JSON list of C-alpha atoms in Angstrom, two decimals:
[
{"chain": "A", "resi": 20, "resn": "MET", "atom": "CA", "xyz": [31.83, -4.88, -17.49]},
{"chain": "A", "resi": 21, "resn": "LYS", "atom": "CA", "xyz": [30.57, -6.48, -20.70]},
{"chain": "A", "resi": 22, "resn": "ILE", "atom": "CA", "xyz": [27.18, -5.65, -22.23]},
{"chain": "A", "resi": 23, "resn": "ALA", "atom": "CA", "xyz": [26.04, -9.21, -21.49]},
{"chain": "A", "resi": 24, "resn": "ASP", "atom": "CA", "xyz": [26.95, -8.73, -17.82]},
{"chain": "A", "resi": 25, "resn": "VAL", "atom": "CA", "xyz": [24.90, -5.53, -17.67]},
{"chain": "A", "resi": 26, "resn": "LYS", "atom": "CA", "xyz": [21.87, -7.32, -19.12]},
{"chain": "A", "resi": 27, "resn": "ALA", "atom": "CA", "xyz": [22.29, -10.26, -16.78]},
{"chain": "A", "resi": 28, "resn": "ASN", "atom": "CA", "xyz": [22.51, -8.12, -13.63]},
{"chain": "A", "resi": 29, "resn": "ALA", "atom": "CA", "xyz": [20.27, -5.14, -14.39]},
{"chain": "A", "resi": 30, "resn": "PHE", "atom": "CA", "xyz": [17.27, -5.79, -12.13]},
{"chain": "A", "resi": 31, "resn": "ALA", "atom": "CA", "xyz": [17.63, -2.69, -9.90]},
{"chain": "A", "resi": 32, "resn": "MET", "atom": "CA", "xyz": [19.70, 0.44, -9.36]},
{"chain": "A", "resi": 33, "resn": "PRO", "atom": "CA", "xyz": [22.56, 0.96, -8.65]},
{"chain": "A", "resi": 34, "resn": "LEU", "atom": "CA", "xyz": [23.78, -1.81, -10.95]},
{"chain": "A", "resi": 35, "resn": "THR", "atom": "CA", "xyz": [26.72, -2.82, -8.76]},
{"chain": "A", "resi": 36, "resn": "SER", "atom": "CA", "xyz": [24.97, -2.29, -5.40]},
{"chain": "A", "resi": 37, "resn": "PRO", "atom": "CA", "xyz": [21.18, -2.73, -5.67]},
{"chain": "A", "resi": 38, "resn": "ALA", "atom": "CA", "xyz": [19.01, -1.27, -2.92]},
{"chain": "A", "resi": 39, "resn": "PHE", "atom": "CA", "xyz": [17.06, -4.54, -2.59]},
{"chain": "A", "resi": 40, "resn": "PRO", "atom": "CA", "xyz": [17.45, -8.22, -3.58]},
{"chain": "A", "resi": 41, "resn": "LYS", "atom": "CA", "xyz": [15.46, -10.19, -6.12]},
{"chain": "A", "resi": 42, "resn": "GLY", "atom": "CA", "xyz": [12.16, -11.63, -4.94]},
{"chain": "A", "resi": 43, "resn": "PRO", "atom": "CA", "xyz": [9.98, -13.36, -3.94]},
{"chain": "A", "resi": 44, "resn": "TYR", "atom": "CA", "xyz": [9.38, -11.30, -0.81]},
{"chain": "A", "resi": 45, "resn": "ARG", "atom": "CA", "xyz": [8.11, -13.02, 2.32]},
{"chain": "A", "resi": 46, "resn": "PHE", "atom": "CA", "xyz": [6.75, -11.13, 5.34]},
{"chain": "A", "resi": 47, "resn": "VAL", "atom": "CA", "xyz": [6.57, -12.70, 8.80]},
{"chain": "A", "resi": 48, "resn": "ASN", "atom": "CA", "xyz": [4.38, -11.33, 11.63]},
{"chain": "A", "resi": 49, "resn": "ARG", "atom": "CA", "xyz": [3.06, -8.52, 9.44]},
{"chain": "A", "resi": 50, "resn": "GLU", "atom": "CA", "xyz": [0.76, -6.48, 11.70]},
{"chain": "A", "resi": 51, "resn": "PHE", "atom": "CA", "xyz": [-2.10, -4.41, 10.26]},
{"chain": "A", "resi": 52, "resn": "LEU", "atom": "CA", "xyz": [-4.34, -1.70, 11.66]},
{"chain": "A", "resi": 53, "resn": "VAL", "atom": "CA", "xyz": [-6.97, -0.92, 9.01]},
{"chain": "A", "resi": 54, "resn": "ILE", "atom": "CA", "xyz": [-9.64, 1.71, 9.54]},
{"chain": "A", "resi": 55, "resn": "THR", "atom": "CA", "xyz": [-12.41, 1.87, 6.95]},
{"chain": "A", "resi": 56, "resn": "TYR", "atom": "CA", "xyz": [-14.05, 5.26, 6.58]},
{"chain": "A", "resi": 57, "resn": "ARG", "atom": "CA", "xyz": [-16.53, 7.03, 4.32]},
{"chain": "A", "resi": 58, "resn": "THR", "atom": "CA", "xyz": [-15.30, 9.98, 2.30]},
{"chain": "A", "resi": 59, "resn": "ASP", "atom": "CA", "xyz": [-16.35, 12.44, -0.39]},
{"chain": "A", "resi": 60, "resn": "LEU", "atom": "CA", "xyz": [-17.22, 10.73, -3.68]},
{"chain": "A", "resi": 61, "resn": "ASP", "atom": "CA", "xyz": [-16.01, 13.63, -5.82]},
{"chain": "A", "resi": 62, "resn": "ALA", "atom": "CA", "xyz": [-12.65, 13.55, -4.03]},
{"chain": "A", "resi": 63, "resn": "LEU", "atom": "CA", "xyz": [-12.33, 9.86, -4.92]},
{"chain": "A", "resi": 64, "resn": "ARG", "atom": "CA", "xyz": [-13.22, 10.51, -8.54]},
{"chain": "A", "resi": 65, "resn": "ALA", "atom": "CA", "xyz": [-10.40, 13.06, -8.70]},
{"chain": "A", "resi": 66, "resn": "VAL", "atom": "CA", "xyz": [-7.70, 10.53, -7.75]},
{"chain": "A", "resi": 67, "resn": "VAL", "atom": "CA", "xyz": [-8.83, 7.09, -9.00]},
{"chain": "A", "resi": 68, "resn": "PRO", "atom": "CA", "xyz": [-7.60, 6.55, -12.57]},
{"chain": "A", "resi": 69, "resn": "GLU", "atom": "CA", "xyz": [-9.70, 4.96, -15.28]},
{"chain": "A", "resi": 70, "resn": "PRO", "atom": "CA", "xyz": [-10.27, 2.17, -16.21]},
{"chain": "A", "resi": 71, "resn": "LEU", "atom": "CA", "xyz": [-10.64, 1.44, -12.47]},
{"chain": "A", "resi": 72, "resn": "GLU", "atom": "CA", "xyz": [-14.15, 2.06, -11.19]},
{"chain": "A", "resi": 73, "resn": "ILE", "atom": "CA", "xyz": [-15.11, 3.27, -7.70]},
{"chain": "A", "resi": 74, "resn": "THR", "atom": "CA", "xyz": [-17.41, 0.82, -5.95]},
{"chain": "A", "resi": 75, "resn": "GLU", "atom": "CA", "xyz": [-18.44, 3.04, -3.01]},
{"chain": "A", "resi": 76, "resn": "PRO", "atom": "CA", "xyz": [-17.24, 6.26, -1.29]},
{"chain": "A", "resi": 77, "resn": "VAL", "atom": "CA", "xyz": [-14.95, 4.37, 1.08]},
{"chain": "A", "resi": 78, "resn": "VAL", "atom": "CA", "xyz": [-11.24, 4.43, 1.93]},
{"chain": "A", "resi": 79, "resn": "LYS", "atom": "CA", "xyz": [-9.17, 1.99, 3.97]},
{"chain": "A", "resi": 80, "resn": "TYR", "atom": "CA", "xyz": [-6.51, 3.79, 6.00]},
{"chain": "A", "resi": 81, "resn": "GLU", "atom": "CA", "xyz": [-3.71, 1.37, 6.90]},
{"chain": "A", "resi": 82, "resn": "PHE", "atom": "CA", "xyz": [-0.83, 1.18, 9.32]},
{"chain": "A", "resi": 83, "resn": "ILE", "atom": "CA", "xyz": [1.38, -1.87, 8.71]},
{"chain": "A", "resi": 84, "resn": "ARG", "atom": "CA", "xyz": [4.19, -3.01, 10.99]},
{"chain": "A", "resi": 85, "resn": "MET", "atom": "CA", "xyz": [6.71, -5.26, 9.18]},
{"chain": "A", "resi": 86, "resn": "PRO", "atom": "CA", "xyz": [9.39, -6.54, 11.58]},
{"chain": "A", "resi": 87, "resn": "ASP", "atom": "CA", "xyz": [10.66, -9.35, 9.35]},
{"chain": "A", "resi": 88, "resn": "SER", "atom": "CA", "xyz": [10.65, -8.99, 5.57]},
{"chain": "A", "resi": 89, "resn": "THR", "atom": "CA", "xyz": [12.87, -10.55, 2.91]},
{"chain": "A", "resi": 90, "resn": "GLY", "atom": "CA", "xyz": [15.60, -8.11, 1.93]},
{"chain": "A", "resi": 91, "resn": "PHE", "atom": "CA", "xyz": [13.71, -5.09, 3.24]},
{"chain": "A", "resi": 92, "resn": "GLY", "atom": "CA", "xyz": [14.37, -5.54, 6.94]},
{"chain": "A", "resi": 93, "resn": "ASP", "atom": "CA", "xyz": [12.28, -4.04, 9.73]},
{"chain": "A", "resi": 94, "resn": "TYR", "atom": "CA", "xyz": [9.99, -1.10, 8.92]},
{"chain": "A", "resi": 95, "resn": "THR", "atom": "CA", "xyz": [6.54, 0.46, 9.20]},
{"chain": "A", "resi": 96, "resn": "GLU", "atom": "CA", "xyz": [4.19, 1.74, 6.52]},
{"chain": "A", "resi": 97, "resn": "SER", "atom": "CA", "xyz": [1.05, 3.87, 6.38]},
{"chain": "A", "resi": 98, "resn": "GLY", "atom": "CA", "xyz": [-1.30, 4.88, 3.61]},
{"chain": "A", "resi": 99, "resn": "GLN", "atom": "CA", "xyz": [-4.64, 4.73, 1.83]},
{"chain": "A", "resi": 100, "resn": "VAL", "atom": "CA", "xyz": [-6.24, 1.98, -0.25]},
{"chain": "A", "resi": 101, "resn": "ILE", "atom": "CA", "xyz": [-9.44, 2.63, -2.19]},
{"chain": "A", "resi": 102, "resn": "PRO", "atom": "CA", "xyz": [-11.90, -0.19, -2.97]},
{"chain": "A", "resi": 103, "resn": "VAL", "atom": "CA", "xyz": [-12.32, -0.42, -6.76]},
{"chain": "A", "resi": 104, "resn": "SER", "atom": "CA", "xyz": [-13.25, -2.82, -9.52]},
{"chain": "A", "resi": 105, "resn": "PHE", "atom": "CA", "xyz": [-11.42, -3.57, -12.77]},
{"chain": "A", "resi": 106, "resn": "ARG", "atom": "CA", "xyz": [-13.46, -5.23, -15.52]},
{"chain": "A", "resi": 107, "resn": "GLY", "atom": "CA", "xyz": [-15.73, -6.73, -12.89]},
{"chain": "A", "resi": 108, "resn": "GLU", "atom": "CA", "xyz": [-12.95, -7.87, -10.53]},
{"chain": "A", "resi": 109, "resn": "LYS", "atom": "CA", "xyz": [-13.09, -6.23, -7.11]},
{"chain": "A", "resi": 110, "resn": "GLY", "atom": "CA", "xyz": [-9.87, -5.16, -5.40]},
{"chain": "A", "resi": 111, "resn": "GLY", "atom": "CA", "xyz": [-8.07, -2.16, -3.95]},
{"chain": "A", "resi": 112, "resn": "TYR", "atom": "CA", "xyz": [-6.25, 0.75, -5.58]},
{"chain": "A", "resi": 113, "resn": "VAL", "atom": "CA", "xyz": [-3.17, 1.74, -3.59]},
{"chain": "A", "resi": 114, "resn": "HIS", "atom": "CA", "xyz": [-3.42, 5.52, -3.55]},
{"chain": "A", "resi": 115, "resn": "ALA", "atom": "CA", "xyz": [-0.73, 6.62, -1.05]},
{"chain": "A", "resi": 116, "resn": "MET", "atom": "CA", "xyz": [2.04, 5.03, 1.01]},
{"chain": "A", "resi": 117, "resn": "TYR", "atom": "CA", "xyz": [4.51, 6.50, 3.50]},
{"chain": "A", "resi": 118, "resn": "LEU", "atom": "CA", "xyz": [7.32, 4.48, 5.12]},
{"chain": "A", "resi": 119, "resn": "ASN", "atom": "CA", "xyz": [10.60, 4.77, 6.97]},
{"chain": "A", "resi": 120, "resn": "ASP", "atom": "CA", "xyz": [12.98, 2.43, 5.11]},
{"chain": "A", "resi": 121, "resn": "HIS", "atom": "CA", "xyz": [14.84, 3.00, 1.82]},
{"chain": "A", "resi": 122, "resn": "PRO", "atom": "CA", "xyz": [14.97, -0.56, 0.33]},
{"chain": "A", "resi": 123, "resn": "PRO", "atom": "CA", "xyz": [11.17, -1.06, 0.25]},
{"chain": "A", "resi": 124, "resn": "ILE", "atom": "CA", "xyz": [10.70, 2.49, -1.04]},
{"chain": "A", "resi": 125, "resn": "ALA", "atom": "CA", "xyz": [13.11, 1.81, -3.91]},
{"chain": "A", "resi": 126, "resn": "GLY", "atom": "CA", "xyz": [11.85, -1.72, -4.54]},
{"chain": "A", "resi": 127, "resn": "GLY", "atom": "CA", "xyz": [8.21, -0.77, -4.28]},
{"chain": "A", "resi": 128, "resn": "ARG", "atom": "CA", "xyz": [8.53, 2.08, -6.76]},
{"chain": "A", "resi": 129, "resn": "GLU", "atom": "CA", "xyz": [10.87, 0.36, -9.23]},
{"chain": "A", "resi": 130, "resn": "LEU", "atom": "CA", "xyz": [9.25, -3.09, -9.35]},
{"chain": "A", "resi": 131, "resn": "TRP", "atom": "CA", "xyz": [5.53, -2.59, -8.83]},
{"chain": "A", "resi": 132, "resn": "GLY", "atom": "CA", "xyz": [4.94, 1.15, -8.98]},
{"chain": "A", "resi": 133, "resn": "PHE", "atom": "CA", "xyz": [3.91, 1.53, -5.34]},
{"chain": "A", "resi": 134, "resn": "PRO", "atom": "CA", "xyz": [3.32, 5.25, -4.54]},
{"chain": "A", "resi": 135, "resn": "LYS", "atom": "CA", "xyz": [5.86, 5.22, -1.71]},
{"chain": "A", "resi": 136, "resn": "LYS", "atom": "CA", "xyz": [7.40, 8.28, -0.06]},
{"chain": "A", "resi": 137, "resn": "LEU", "atom": "CA", "xyz": [9.73, 8.69, 2.91]},
{"chain": "A", "resi": 138, "resn": "ALA", "atom": "CA", "xyz": [8.04, 9.60, 6.19]},
{"chain": "A", "resi": 139, "resn": "THR", "atom": "CA", "xyz": [7.77, 8.39, 9.80]},
{"chain": "A", "resi": 140, "resn": "PRO", "atom": "CA", "xyz": [4.86, 6.04, 10.52]},
{"chain": "A", "resi": 141, "resn": "VAL", "atom": "CA", "xyz": [4.58, 4.30, 13.90]},
{"chain": "A", "resi": 142, "resn": "LEU", "atom": "CA", "xyz": [2.26, 1.50, 15.04]},
{"chain": "A", "resi": 143, "resn": "GLU", "atom": "CA", "xyz": [2.37, 0.63, 18.74]},
{"chain": "A", "resi": 144, "resn": "THR", "atom": "CA", "xyz": [0.25, -0.27, 21.74]},
{"chain": "A", "resi": 145, "resn": "GLU", "atom": "CA", "xyz": [-0.23, 2.40, 24.41]},
{"chain": "A", "resi": 146, "resn": "ILE", "atom": "CA", "xyz": [-1.70, 0.71, 27.51]},
{"chain": "A", "resi": 147, "resn": "ASP", "atom": "CA", "xyz": [-5.12, -0.47, 26.24]},
{"chain": "A", "resi": 148, "resn": "THR", "atom": "CA", "xyz": [-5.07, 1.26, 22.85]},
{"chain": "A", "resi": 149, "resn": "LEU", "atom": "CA", "xyz": [-3.50, 0.44, 19.50]},
{"chain": "A", "resi": 150, "resn": "VAL", "atom": "CA", "xyz": [-2.15, 3.71, 18.10]},
{"chain": "A", "resi": 151, "resn": "GLY", "atom": "CA", "xyz": [-0.91, 4.53, 14.62]},
{"chain": "A", "resi": 152, "resn": "THR", "atom": "CA", "xyz": [0.71, 7.87, 13.80]},
{"chain": "A", "resi": 153, "resn": "LEU", "atom": "CA", "xyz": [2.19, 9.31, 10.60]},
{"chain": "A", "resi": 154, "resn": "ASP", "atom": "CA", "xyz": [4.57, 12.26, 10.62]},
{"chain": "A", "resi": 155, "resn": "TYR", "atom": "CA", "xyz": [5.92, 13.87, 7.46]},
{"chain": "A", "resi": 156, "resn": "GLY", "atom": "CA", "xyz": [9.06, 15.51, 8.73]},
{"chain": "A", "resi": 157, "resn": "LYS", "atom": "CA", "xyz": [8.00, 17.07, 12.02]},
{"chain": "A", "resi": 158, "resn": "VAL", "atom": "CA", "xyz": [4.37, 17.51, 10.97]},
{"chain": "A", "resi": 159, "resn": "ARG", "atom": "CA", "xyz": [1.66, 15.09, 12.13]},
{"chain": "A", "resi": 160, "resn": "VAL", "atom": "CA", "xyz": [-0.57, 14.16, 9.20]},
{"chain": "A", "resi": 161, "resn": "ALA", "atom": "CA", "xyz": [-2.49, 11.12, 10.51]},
{"chain": "A", "resi": 162, "resn": "LYS", "atom": "CA", "xyz": [-3.43, 9.51, 13.81]},
{"chain": "A", "resi": 163, "resn": "ALA", "atom": "CA", "xyz": [-5.51, 6.37, 14.31]},
{"chain": "A", "resi": 164, "resn": "THR", "atom": "CA", "xyz": [-6.62, 4.69, 17.53]},
{"chain": "A", "resi": 165, "resn": "MET", "atom": "CA", "xyz": [-8.39, 1.40, 18.23]},
{"chain": "A", "resi": 166, "resn": "GLY", "atom": "CA", "xyz": [-9.33, -0.44, 21.39]},
{"chain": "A", "resi": 167, "resn": "PHE", "atom": "CA", "xyz": [-6.80, -3.24, 21.79]},
{"chain": "A", "resi": 168, "resn": "LYS", "atom": "CA", "xyz": [-8.26, -6.68, 20.97]},
{"chain": "A", "resi": 169, "resn": "HIS", "atom": "CA", "xyz": [-11.78, -5.88, 22.13]},
{"chain": "A", "resi": 170, "resn": "ALA", "atom": "CA", "xyz": [-13.40, -8.67, 20.08]},
{"chain": "A", "resi": 171, "resn": "GLN", "atom": "CA", "xyz": [-12.53, -11.36, 17.55]},
{"chain": "A", "resi": 172, "resn": "ALA", "atom": "CA", "xyz": [-12.82, -10.15, 13.95]},
{"chain": "A", "resi": 173, "resn": "ASP", "atom": "CA", "xyz": [-14.34, -12.05, 11.03]},
{"chain": "A", "resi": 174, "resn": "ARG", "atom": "CA", "xyz": [-11.38, -14.17, 9.88]},
{"chain": "A", "resi": 175, "resn": "ASP", "atom": "CA", "xyz": [-13.08, -15.24, 6.65]},
{"chain": "A", "resi": 176, "resn": "ALA", "atom": "CA", "xyz": [-13.68, -11.62, 5.64]},
{"chain": "A", "resi": 177, "resn": "ILE", "atom": "CA", "xyz": [-10.06, -10.68, 6.33]},
{"chain": "A", "resi": 178, "resn": "LEU", "atom": "CA", "xyz": [-8.74, -13.67, 4.37]},
{"chain": "A", "resi": 179, "resn": "ALA", "atom": "CA", "xyz": [-11.05, -12.79, 1.48]},
{"chain": "A", "resi": 180, "resn": "GLY", "atom": "CA", "xyz": [-9.71, -9.25, 1.51]},
{"chain": "A", "resi": 181, "resn": "LEU", "atom": "CA", "xyz": [-6.11, -10.49, 1.50]},
{"chain": "A", "resi": 182, "resn": "ALA", "atom": "CA", "xyz": [-6.92, -12.79, -1.43]},
{"chain": "A", "resi": 183, "resn": "ALA", "atom": "CA", "xyz": [-8.35, -9.95, -3.54]},
{"chain": "A", "resi": 184, "resn": "PRO", "atom": "CA", "xyz": [-6.05, -8.17, -6.01]},
{"chain": "A", "resi": 185, "resn": "SER", "atom": "CA", "xyz": [-4.50, -4.76, -5.51]},
{"chain": "A", "resi": 186, "resn": "PHE", "atom": "CA", "xyz": [-3.90, -2.26, -8.30]},
{"chain": "A", "resi": 187, "resn": "LEU", "atom": "CA", "xyz": [-1.09, 0.26, -8.82]},
{"chain": "A", "resi": 188, "resn": "LEU", "atom": "CA", "xyz": [-0.31, 2.98, -11.34]},
{"chain": "A", "resi": 189, "resn": "LYS", "atom": "CA", "xyz": [3.33, 2.43, -12.35]},
{"chain": "A", "resi": 190, "resn": "ILE", "atom": "CA", "xyz": [5.01, 5.45, -13.96]},
{"chain": "A", "resi": 191, "resn": "ILE", "atom": "CA", "xyz": [8.62, 5.55, -15.16]},
{"chain": "A", "resi": 192, "resn": "PRO", "atom": "CA", "xyz": [9.71, 8.59, -17.19]},
{"chain": "A", "resi": 193, "resn": "HIS", "atom": "CA", "xyz": [12.04, 9.01, -20.17]},
{"chain": "A", "resi": 194, "resn": "VAL", "atom": "CA", "xyz": [15.15, 11.08, -19.52]},
{"chain": "A", "resi": 195, "resn": "ASP", "atom": "CA", "xyz": [13.26, 14.08, -20.95]},
{"chain": "A", "resi": 196, "resn": "GLY", "atom": "CA", "xyz": [10.53, 13.68, -18.33]},
{"chain": "A", "resi": 197, "resn": "THR", "atom": "CA", "xyz": [7.84, 12.30, -20.62]},
{"chain": "A", "resi": 198, "resn": "PRO", "atom": "CA", "xyz": [6.29, 8.95, -19.61]},
{"chain": "A", "resi": 199, "resn": "ARG", "atom": "CA", "xyz": [8.13, 5.89, -20.90]},
{"chain": "A", "resi": 200, "resn": "ILE", "atom": "CA", "xyz": [6.08, 3.44, -18.82]},
{"chain": "A", "resi": 201, "resn": "CYS", "atom": "CA", "xyz": [2.55, 4.20, -17.64]},
{"chain": "A", "resi": 202, "resn": "GLU", "atom": "CA", "xyz": [0.80, 0.99, -16.67]},
{"chain": "A", "resi": 203, "resn": "LEU", "atom": "CA", "xyz": [-1.90, -0.37, -14.43]},
{"chain": "A", "resi": 204, "resn": "VAL", "atom": "CA", "xyz": [-0.35, -3.22, -12.40]},
{"chain": "A", "resi": 205, "resn": "ARG", "atom": "CA", "xyz": [-2.25, -5.94, -10.55]},
{"chain": "A", "resi": 206, "resn": "TYR", "atom": "CA", "xyz": [-0.67, -7.98, -7.76]},
{"chain": "A", "resi": 207, "resn": "TYR", "atom": "CA", "xyz": [-1.75, -10.51, -5.14]},
{"chain": "A", "resi": 208, "resn": "THR", "atom": "CA", "xyz": [-0.65, -11.66, -1.71]},
{"chain": "A", "resi": 209, "resn": "THR", "atom": "CA", "xyz": [-0.16, -15.43, -1.45]},
{"chain": "A", "resi": 210, "resn": "ASN", "atom": "CA", "xyz": [0.73, -18.12, 1.08]},
{"chain": "A", "resi": 211, "resn": "VAL", "atom": "CA", "xyz": [-1.20, -16.25, 3.77]},
{"chain": "A", "resi": 212, "resn": "THR", "atom": "CA", "xyz": [-1.26, -17.45, 7.37]},
{"chain": "A", "resi": 213, "resn": "LEU", "atom": "CA", "xyz": [-3.63, -15.43, 9.55]},
{"chain": "A", "resi": 214, "resn": "LYS", "atom": "CA", "xyz": [-2.32, -15.58, 13.13]},
{"chain": "A", "resi": 215, "resn": "GLY", "atom": "CA", "xyz": [-4.93, -13.42, 14.84]},
{"chain": "A", "resi": 216, "resn": "ALA", "atom": "CA", "xyz": [-7.63, -10.88, 14.04]},
{"chain": "A", "resi": 217, "resn": "TRP", "atom": "CA", "xyz": [-9.51, -8.43, 16.24]},
{"chain": "A", "resi": 218, "resn": "THR", "atom": "CA", "xyz": [-11.86, -5.49, 16.08]},
{"chain": "A", "resi": 219, "resn": "GLY", "atom": "CA", "xyz": [-12.87, -2.66, 18.41]},
{"chain": "A", "resi": 220, "resn": "PRO", "atom": "CA", "xyz": [-13.89, 1.00, 18.62]},
{"chain": "A", "resi": 221, "resn": "ALA", "atom": "CA", "xyz": [-11.71, 3.28, 16.50]},
{"chain": "A", "resi": 222, "resn": "SER", "atom": "CA", "xyz": [-10.97, 6.85, 15.50]},
{"chain": "A", "resi": 223, "resn": "LEU", "atom": "CA", "xyz": [-9.04, 8.47, 12.65]},
{"chain": "A", "resi": 224, "resn": "GLU", "atom": "CA", "xyz": [-7.67, 12.02, 12.25]},
{"chain": "A", "resi": 225, "resn": "LEU", "atom": "CA", "xyz": [-6.18, 13.30, 8.97]},
{"chain": "A", "resi": 226, "resn": "HIS", "atom": "CA", "xyz": [-4.46, 16.69, 8.77]},
{"chain": "A", "resi": 227, "resn": "PRO", "atom": "CA", "xyz": [-3.72, 18.77, 5.65]},
{"chain": "A", "resi": 228, "resn": "HIS", "atom": "CA", "xyz": [-0.19, 18.74, 4.26]},
{"chain": "A", "resi": 229, "resn": "ALA", "atom": "CA", "xyz": [1.06, 19.96, 0.89]},
{"chain": "A", "resi": 230, "resn": "LEU", "atom": "CA", "xyz": [3.30, 16.93, 0.24]},
{"chain": "A", "resi": 231, "resn": "ALA", "atom": "CA", "xyz": [1.42, 14.24, 2.18]},
{"chain": "A", "resi": 232, "resn": "PRO", "atom": "CA", "xyz": [-2.17, 15.03, 1.15]},
{"chain": "A", "resi": 233, "resn": "VAL", "atom": "CA", "xyz": [-3.96, 12.18, 2.93]},
{"chain": "A", "resi": 234, "resn": "ALA", "atom": "CA", "xyz": [-6.57, 14.67, 4.17]},
{"chain": "A", "resi": 235, "resn": "ASP", "atom": "CA", "xyz": [-7.66, 15.31, 0.57]},
{"chain": "A", "resi": 236, "resn": "LEU", "atom": "CA", "xyz": [-9.80, 12.21, 1.12]},
{"chain": "A", "resi": 237, "resn": "PRO", "atom": "CA", "xyz": [-11.57, 13.54, 4.23]},
{"chain": "A", "resi": 238, "resn": "VAL", "atom": "CA", "xyz": [-12.95, 11.38, 7.03]},
{"chain": "A", "resi": 239, "resn": "LEU", "atom": "CA", "xyz": [-16.74, 11.73, 7.06]},
{"chain": "A", "resi": 240, "resn": "LYS", "atom": "CA", "xyz": [-17.48, 8.69, 9.19]},
{"chain": "A", "resi": 241, "resn": "VAL", "atom": "CA", "xyz": [-15.43, 5.79, 10.57]},
{"chain": "A", "resi": 242, "resn": "GLU", "atom": "CA", "xyz": [-17.20, 2.58, 9.53]},
{"chain": "A", "resi": 243, "resn": "SER", "atom": "CA", "xyz": [-15.05, -0.14, 11.10]},
{"chain": "A", "resi": 244, "resn": "ALA", "atom": "CA", "xyz": [-11.56, -1.15, 12.22]},
{"chain": "A", "resi": 245, "resn": "VAL", "atom": "CA", "xyz": [-9.57, -4.38, 12.24]},
{"chain": "A", "resi": 246, "resn": "HIS", "atom": "CA", "xyz": [-6.22, -5.37, 13.70]},
{"chain": "A", "resi": 247, "resn": "TYR", "atom": "CA", "xyz": [-4.59, -8.57, 12.47]},
{"chain": "A", "resi": 248, "resn": "ILE", "atom": "CA", "xyz": [-1.26, -10.35, 12.19]},
{"chain": "A", "resi": 249, "resn": "THR", "atom": "CA", "xyz": [-0.21, -12.47, 9.19]},
{"chain": "A", "resi": 250, "resn": "ASP", "atom": "CA", "xyz": [2.59, -14.17, 7.37]},
{"chain": "A", "resi": 251, "resn": "LEU", "atom": "CA", "xyz": [2.35, -13.66, 3.61]},
{"chain": "A", "resi": 252, "resn": "THR", "atom": "CA", "xyz": [4.23, -13.47, 0.33]},
{"chain": "A", "resi": 253, "resn": "LEU", "atom": "CA", "xyz": [3.99, -10.51, -2.05]},
{"chain": "A", "resi": 254, "resn": "ASP", "atom": "CA", "xyz": [3.95, -11.60, -5.69]},
{"chain": "A", "resi": 255, "resn": "LEU", "atom": "CA", "xyz": [5.56, -9.55, -8.45]},
{"chain": "A", "resi": 256, "resn": "GLY", "atom": "CA", "xyz": [2.30, -8.83, -10.25]},
{"chain": "A", "resi": 257, "resn": "SER", "atom": "CA", "xyz": [1.41, -8.27, -13.90]},
{"chain": "A", "resi": 258, "resn": "VAL", "atom": "CA", "xyz": [0.46, -5.43, -16.23]},
{"chain": "A", "resi": 259, "resn": "VAL", "atom": "CA", "xyz": [-3.28, -5.32, -16.94]},
{"chain": "A", "resi": 260, "resn": "TYR", "atom": "CA", "xyz": [-3.55, -1.99, -18.78]},
{"chain": "A", "resi": 261, "resn": "ASP", "atom": "CA", "xyz": [-1.04, 0.09, -20.74]},
{"chain": "A", "resi": 262, "resn": "TYR", "atom": "CA", "xyz": [-1.94, 3.78, -20.87]},
{"chain": "A", "resi": 263, "resn": "LEU", "atom": "CA", "xyz": [0.55, 4.38, -23.70]},
{"chain": "A", "resi": 264, "resn": "ASP", "atom": "CA", "xyz": [-0.79, 1.57, -25.92]},
{"chain": "A", "resi": 265, "resn": "GLU", "atom": "CA", "xyz": [-3.23, 2.95, -28.48]},
{"chain": "A", "resi": 266, "resn": "LYS", "atom": "CA", "xyz": [-5.15, -0.34, -28.45]},
{"chain": "A", "resi": 267, "resn": "ASP", "atom": "CA", "xyz": [-6.03, 0.28, -24.79]},
{"chain": "A", "resi": 268, "resn": "ALA", "atom": "CA", "xyz": [-6.93, 3.94, -25.28]}
]
């Protein structure tokens, strides 16, 4: 293989058999269960990187069912998003993600810097209750419940949330382990079609785990819960802050 061929085809690893295709990435019937809860402010300060600013001591715990996604297939995801602002722009910092499918783990980490790890999240309906569970290996680390479609949710608020940016800390090391890339990435969801949105009573349990430390942001009070289904496109994002650039320091 010629050097020019390497340059032309080097968008993912392995070079001759990438784990995921080139984007854009479209998601159809993406189903969300999002529980918003209050947590300890000092715990948030310990994990949210500057120059992001915490807007309030709140976390959004998410379960996302993705049955139809470009190149990634059929999978489920679970994790925590923290409301933040960046230079006056409000959005969400993606703090933790656990999922059960290799291509979106590889693509998420390599392209955007999503903090994705392999685990077993499940989102399903049990009789009259929407239930989300997250197991890391054989250990249960999170469980969420919500009354199934008890009331219509505020569609405008959900669409506004989907239109807001999300932020990621992308880290790629040198071969000696020192950081080669350390960037704050901003991305958006686009071409959103909201197919349904509901709310209801909810609960959330988080359990300590050394390698899936979701409980480090403890649940003090569940504030609200929403369940919605969308089609959307995930854009490739842009770098908004370079931690290794002296001009940004």
